[in-house]
Coordinates of C-alpha atoms in Angstrom, one line a residue:
M1 CA 29.7 51.6 63.0
G2 CA 27.3 50.8 59.9
R3 CA 27.6 52.2 56.8
L4 CA 26.3 55.7 55.7
V5 CA 23.0 54.7 53.1
I6 CA 22.1 57.7 51.0
T7 CA 19.1 56.8 48.4
T8 CA 17.1 59.0 46.3
A9 CA 13.7 60.0 46.4
A10 CA 13.0 58.1 43.1
E11 CA 15.1 54.8 44.4
Q12 CA 12.7 55.0 47.4
V13 CA 9.7 55.0 45.8
A14 CA 11.2 52.7 42.9
W15 CA 11.6 50.0 46.0
H16 CA 8.1 50.7 47.2
L17 CA 6.8 49.7 43.9
R18 CA 9.2 46.9 43.4
A19 CA 7.9 45.3 46.8
E20 CA 3.8 45.9 45.5
I21 CA 4.6 44.4 42.4
L22 CA 6.6 41.1 44.1
A23 CA 3.6 40.9 46.5
G24 CA 0.9 40.7 43.5
L25 CA -0.4 44.3 45.0
R26 CA 0.0 45.6 41.6
R27 CA -0.6 43.7 38.0
G28 CA -1.5 44.8 34.8
K29 CA -0.7 48.2 33.8
M30 CA 1.0 50.4 35.7
P31 CA -0.2 54.3 36.3
G32 CA 1.4 57.4 34.5
G33 CA 3.8 59.6 36.1
D34 CA 0.8 61.9 37.0
K35 CA -1.4 59.4 38.5
L36 CA 1.0 57.9 40.5
A37 CA 2.6 61.2 41.7
A38 CA -1.0 61.9 42.7
E39 CA -1.4 58.4 44.4
L40 CA 1.8 58.5 46.4
G41 CA 1.9 62.3 47.3
I42 CA 5.0 62.8 45.4
G43 CA 6.4 64.9 42.7
C44 CA 5.9 63.9 39.3
N45 CA 9.5 64.4 38.2
T46 CA 10.1 61.6 41.3
A47 CA 7.8 59.4 39.9
E48 CA 8.7 59.5 36.7
A49 CA 12.2 58.5 37.5
A50 CA 11.0 55.9 39.6
L51 CA 8.9 54.2 36.8
D52 CA 12.2 54.4 34.7
L53 CA 14.0 52.5 37.3
L54 CA 11.5 49.8 37.6
E55 CA 11.7 49.8 33.5
R56 CA 15.4 49.4 33.5
Q57 CA 15.3 46.3 35.9
G58 CA 12.4 44.7 34.0
L59 CA 9.7 44.9 35.9
L60 CA 8.0 47.5 33.6
L61 CA 7.4 47.0 30.0
S62 CA 7.2 50.1 27.6
R63 CA 4.7 50.3 25.0
G64 CA 6.1 53.5 23.4
S65 CA 5.2 57.1 24.1
R66 CA 2.0 58.3 25.9
R67 CA 0.6 54.6 26.2
G68 CA 1.8 54.2 29.7
R69 CA 3.7 50.7 31.0
L70 CA 2.5 46.9 31.8
I71 CA 3.9 45.2 34.8
A72 CA 6.0 42.4 33.4
E73 CA 4.9 38.8 34.7
I74 CA 7.0 37.7 37.9
P75 CA 8.5 34.3 37.7
A76 CA 6.7 31.6 40.2
S77 CA 10.4 30.9 41.1
V78 CA 10.7 34.7 42.3
K79 CA 7.4 34.8 43.7
N80 CA 8.2 31.7 45.5
R81 CA 11.5 33.1 46.7
S82 CA 9.8 36.4 48.5
L83 CA 8.7 36.6 51.9
R84 CA 6.0 39.2 53.3
V85 CA 8.9 40.5 56.4
A86 CA 7.2 42.7 58.9
I87 CA 9.4 45.3 60.6
L88 CA 8.3 45.8 64.5
T89 CA 10.8 48.7 66.3
S90 CA 11.1 49.8 69.6
E91 CA 10.1 53.4 68.6
S92 CA 9.3 54.7 65.1
V93 CA 12.1 56.8 65.0
D94 CA 14.5 53.7 65.0
R95 CA 12.9 53.3 61.2
G96 CA 15.7 56.2 60.7
I97 CA 18.8 54.4 61.8
D98 CA 21.5 53.3 59.5
Y99 CA 21.8 49.7 59.5
M100 CA 17.8 49.5 59.4
I101 CA 17.3 51.3 56.3
E102 CA 20.0 49.3 55.1
I103 CA 18.4 46.0 56.1
E104 CA 15.0 47.4 54.4
H105 CA 16.2 48.4 51.2
E106 CA 18.5 44.7 50.8
L107 CA 15.6 42.7 51.7
A108 CA 13.1 44.6 49.4
G109 CA 16.1 44.0 46.7
R110 CA 16.3 40.2 47.3
P111 CA 13.1 40.4 46.6
H112 CA 11.2 40.2 49.8
T113 CA 8.1 42.6 50.5
V114 CA 8.9 45.0 53.8
I115 CA 6.1 45.9 55.7
Q116 CA 6.6 48.5 58.3
V117 CA 4.3 48.3 61.2
A118 CA 2.7 51.4 62.1
R119 CA 3.6 52.0 65.6
G120 CA 6.6 51.0 67.3
M121 CA 6.5 49.0 71.0
V122 CA 6.9 52.3 73.3
E123 CA 3.6 54.0 71.6
L124 CA 2.0 50.7 72.5
G125 CA 2.7 51.5 75.8
M126 CA 5.1 47.9 76.2
D127 CA 1.5 46.2 76.6
L128 CA 2.2 42.7 75.3
R129 CA -1.4 42.6 74.7
R130 CA -1.6 45.6 72.3
I131 CA 1.4 44.6 70.7
S132 CA 0.1 40.8 69.7
S133 CA -3.4 42.0 68.6
L134 CA -1.3 44.2 66.1
V135 CA 1.1 41.4 65.4
E136 CA -1.9 39.1 64.7
Q137 CA -3.7 41.9 62.3
T138 CA -0.7 42.0 60.1
E139 CA -0.1 39.8 57.3
A140 CA 3.3 38.8 57.1
D141 CA 5.2 35.4 56.7
A142 CA 8.1 36.3 59.3
W143 CA 9.1 39.1 61.9
L144 CA 11.9 41.6 62.5
V145 CA 11.4 42.5 66.0
L146 CA 13.8 45.5 67.1
A147 CA 15.0 45.7 70.7
A148 CA 11.9 43.9 72.3
P149 CA 11.4 43.0 76.2
Q150 CA 11.7 39.6 77.5
D151 CA 7.4 38.8 77.3
V152 CA 7.4 39.9 73.9
M153 CA 10.5 37.7 72.8
E154 CA 8.7 34.7 74.7
W155 CA 5.6 35.3 72.9
F156 CA 7.2 35.3 69.6
A157 CA 8.9 32.3 70.3
A158 CA 6.1 30.5 71.1
R159 CA 3.8 31.7 68.4
G160 CA 6.0 29.8 65.7
T161 CA 6.1 32.4 63.2
P162 CA 9.8 33.1 61.8
C163 CA 11.4 35.7 64.1
F164 CA 14.3 37.8 63.9
A165 CA 15.4 39.4 67.4
I166 CA 17.8 42.7 66.6
F167 CA 19.0 43.0 70.1
G168 CA 16.1 42.8 73.0
R169 CA 15.9 40.2 75.5
R170 CA 16.3 37.2 73.0
Q171 CA 19.0 35.0 74.9
G172 CA 17.7 30.9 75.4
L173 CA 14.5 31.4 73.3
P174 CA 14.4 29.7 70.2
V175 CA 14.5 32.4 67.7
A176 CA 17.0 33.8 65.2
G177 CA 18.9 37.0 65.9
A178 CA 21.9 39.1 65.9
G179 CA 23.2 42.5 68.4
P180 CA 26.6 43.7 69.8
D181 CA 27.8 41.6 72.9
K182 CA 28.9 44.9 75.0
R183 CA 29.8 43.2 78.4
A184 CA 33.5 43.5 77.9
A185 CA 33.6 46.4 76.4
L186 CA 31.2 48.1 79.3
L187 CA 33.4 46.2 82.4
E188 CA 36.4 48.3 80.4
A189 CA 34.5 51.8 80.5
T190 CA 33.6 50.8 84.4
R191 CA 37.0 49.9 85.4
R192 CA 38.2 53.2 83.7
L193 CA 35.7 55.3 85.3
A194 CA 36.8 53.5 88.9
G195 CA 40.4 53.8 88.1
L196 CA 40.0 58.1 87.6
G197 CA 38.2 57.9 91.2
H198 CA 34.2 57.5 90.5
R199 CA 32.5 55.9 93.4
R200 CA 29.1 56.8 92.0
I201 CA 28.8 55.5 88.7
V202 CA 24.9 54.9 87.5
L203 CA 24.0 53.3 84.4
F204 CA 20.7 54.1 82.8
A205 CA 19.0 51.5 81.1
R206 CA 15.6 51.1 79.6
P207 CA 12.9 49.3 81.6
R208 CA 13.2 46.3 79.5
R209 CA 16.6 45.5 80.1
R210 CA 16.3 45.7 83.9
L211 CA 12.8 43.8 84.1
P212 CA 12.2 41.2 85.2
T213 CA 15.7 41.1 85.6
P214 CA 18.7 43.0 84.4
G215 CA 20.2 41.9 81.2
L216 CA 23.2 40.4 80.6
S217 CA 25.1 43.7 80.0
E218 CA 23.2 45.1 83.1
Q219 CA 24.2 42.6 85.6
A220 CA 27.6 42.4 84.3
F221 CA 27.7 45.7 85.1
L222 CA 26.5 45.4 88.6
D223 CA 28.9 42.7 89.2
E224 CA 31.8 44.8 88.5
L225 CA 31.1 47.5 90.6
E226 CA 31.0 45.1 93.7
A227 CA 34.1 43.4 92.8
L228 CA 35.8 46.8 92.5
G229 CA 34.7 46.9 96.4
L230 CA 32.2 49.7 95.3
P231 CA 28.3 50.5 96.9
V232 CA 25.9 48.5 94.5
G233 CA 21.9 49.4 94.4
N234 CA 19.1 50.8 93.0
Y235 CA 21.3 53.7 92.7
N236 CA 23.3 52.4 90.4
L237 CA 20.6 51.3 87.9
P238 CA 17.8 53.5 88.2
A239 CA 14.1 52.9 87.2
W240 CA 12.4 55.7 85.3
E241 CA 9.3 55.5 83.3
E242 CA 9.8 54.9 79.5
R243 CA 9.0 58.5 78.1
P244 CA 11.4 61.7 78.0
E245 CA 9.3 63.2 81.0
G246 CA 10.0 60.0 83.4
F247 CA 13.8 60.0 81.8
H248 CA 14.3 63.9 82.8
A249 CA 12.2 63.6 86.3
R250 CA 15.1 60.6 86.9
L251 CA 17.8 62.7 86.0
D252 CA 16.8 65.8 88.0
S253 CA 16.5 63.4 91.4
L254 CA 19.6 61.7 90.8
F255 CA 21.3 65.1 90.6
R256 CA 18.9 66.9 93.5
V257 CA 20.9 65.1 96.6
T258 CA 23.4 62.7 95.9
P259 CA 24.8 63.3 92.6
P260 CA 26.3 60.6 90.2
T261 CA 29.9 61.5 89.6
A262 CA 29.6 59.3 86.0
L263 CA 26.5 58.3 83.8
I264 CA 26.6 55.9 81.4
I265 CA 23.6 56.4 79.3
Q266 CA 22.1 53.6 76.8
E267 CA 21.3 54.8 73.2
A268 CA 22.9 57.9 71.6
P269 CA 19.1 60.1 71.6
S270 CA 19.1 59.8 75.3
F271 CA 23.0 60.5 75.6
L272 CA 22.4 64.0 73.6
A273 CA 19.4 64.6 76.1
T274 CA 21.4 63.8 79.2
Q275 CA 23.7 66.7 77.9
Q276 CA 21.5 69.3 77.1
F277 CA 20.0 68.3 80.8
L278 CA 23.6 69.1 82.5
S279 CA 24.3 72.2 79.8
M280 CA 21.1 73.5 81.3
R281 CA 22.3 73.1 84.9
R282 CA 26.0 74.4 84.3
I283 CA 27.3 70.9 85.4
S284 CA 30.3 70.4 83.3
V285 CA 31.3 67.4 81.5
P286 CA 33.7 66.0 82.5
G287 CA 34.5 68.4 85.1
D288 CA 31.5 67.6 87.2
V289 CA 30.5 64.2 86.1
S290 CA 31.8 61.8 83.1
L291 CA 29.8 60.5 80.4
V292 CA 29.9 57.5 78.4
C293 CA 27.4 56.2 75.5
T294 CA 27.1 52.1 75.0
D295 CA 26.3 53.2 71.6
H296 CA 27.7 54.9 68.5
S297 CA 26.5 57.6 66.6
P298 CA 27.4 59.8 63.3
V299 CA 26.9 62.8 65.2
F300 CA 29.8 61.5 67.8
D301 CA 32.2 62.0 64.9
W302 CA 31.7 65.8 64.8
C303 CA 31.8 66.6 68.8
R304 CA 35.5 67.9 70.0
P305 CA 36.5 66.5 72.4
L306 CA 35.2 63.2 70.7
V307 CA 32.5 61.3 72.9
S308 CA 33.4 58.1 75.1
H309 CA 31.5 55.2 73.7
I310 CA 31.0 51.7 72.4
R311 CA 31.3 51.2 69.2
W312 CA 30.3 48.0 66.6
E313 CA 30.6 47.0 63.2
S314 CA 26.8 46.4 62.2
R315 CA 27.5 45.3 58.8
P316 CA 27.4 41.3 60.5
L317 CA 24.1 42.6 61.6
V318 CA 22.8 43.3 58.4
N319 CA 24.2 40.1 56.7
R320 CA 23.0 37.6 59.1
V321 CA 19.5 39.2 58.6
L322 CA 19.9 38.6 54.9
K323 CA 20.9 35.1 55.4
W324 CA 17.8 34.5 57.9
A325 CA 15.4 35.6 55.4
S326 CA 17.2 33.4 52.6
N327 CA 16.7 30.2 55.0
V328 CA 13.0 31.1 55.6
A329 CA 12.2 31.5 52.2
S330 CA 13.7 28.6 51.3
G331 CA 11.9 26.5 54.2
K332 CA 15.0 26.0 56.3
A333 CA 14.3 26.6 60.1
D334 CA 17.0 29.2 61.0
R335 CA 17.4 30.1 65.3
Q336 CA 21.0 30.9 65.0
Q337 CA 22.2 34.0 67.2
L338 CA 25.2 35.9 66.1
E339 CA 26.7 38.4 69.2
I340 CA 28.9 40.8 67.4
A341 CA 32.2 42.1 69.2
A342 CA 32.3 45.4 70.6
K343 CA 34.7 47.8 72.0
F344 CA 35.2 51.1 74.4
V345 CA 36.5 53.9 72.5
E346 CA 37.5 56.6 75.5
G347 CA 37.2 60.0 74.5
G348 CA 37.0 63.3 76.1
T349 CA 33.7 63.0 77.7
I350 CA 35.3 61.5 80.9
G351 CA 37.8 62.3 83.5
P352 CA 39.2 62.7 87.0
T353 CA 36.7 62.9 89.6
A354 CA 36.0 66.2 91.5
K355 CA 38.1 66.9 94.3
R356 CA 35.2 68.2 96.2
Q357 CA 32.8 65.1 96.2

């Protein structure tokens, strides 16, 4: 589980301004609180508090009351260590994930300029042509890419610009990366479900995890079903269009004829959407169907009974990104990939199969 990072509005504005100063986008005199508030669309008190923070950090120089602040001269040694790091997410909402917030804030404090790309890959239709065009138009020294499909990662690897893959189809490619290795935990969950009598177990994986071939975890899941003597086919790893309507359409089709007795859902938002789907149809959990999420969300800690899920520690991911950025800024080639151990946490959302199945 990642650490919860809570920052004030003033701290967020200060990080933004700091990045612009280090990137050379602001020079000379810094606008006063009122002008800065109007420019950024924030409150005057927030703007003044952010300017005070930057002054205490030595990035702004006071000239006395009502004379405004000057932007300090940044030593060349500091500028030379600064990177423009662009972040390409799967979806725009991914920016709010706790470890992504932590990565952005710690990069900005190192000091690097963090560039948030306007749209995620899903918003671009997972279209390599549109994604590559957006990347080419963005001025950046290095890229963080979150949960990219295979063709996108292959394109980044061939491009040559330093790239760090967070999750995604990165195995075997010459790029740095990190993410949890959930295979052992997923197999433990699968065996537990089979031991409870489940024979119709379905893993909901995004298209990028299934195409062009199943990912490592997805293939391990299918192999485990076969090893357990259970039927294996497209039913167990169903295709669906990567949008909310496509997700719900596939759920609806699954429960129309031969409903699964256990669902393994990747990602917390999809898990919550599945719970709502089942609740609206009065399908009980775990009485009618067992549920497992392959990720963790702080929301789960408030659930009773506890949600069965796969948990991993995100701090090694953050540290690995920071180390990679430091190496790239120093001119060192860094293509090391880190696999983070994950574990299955059994909760009250799984149980024995109903006798009528």
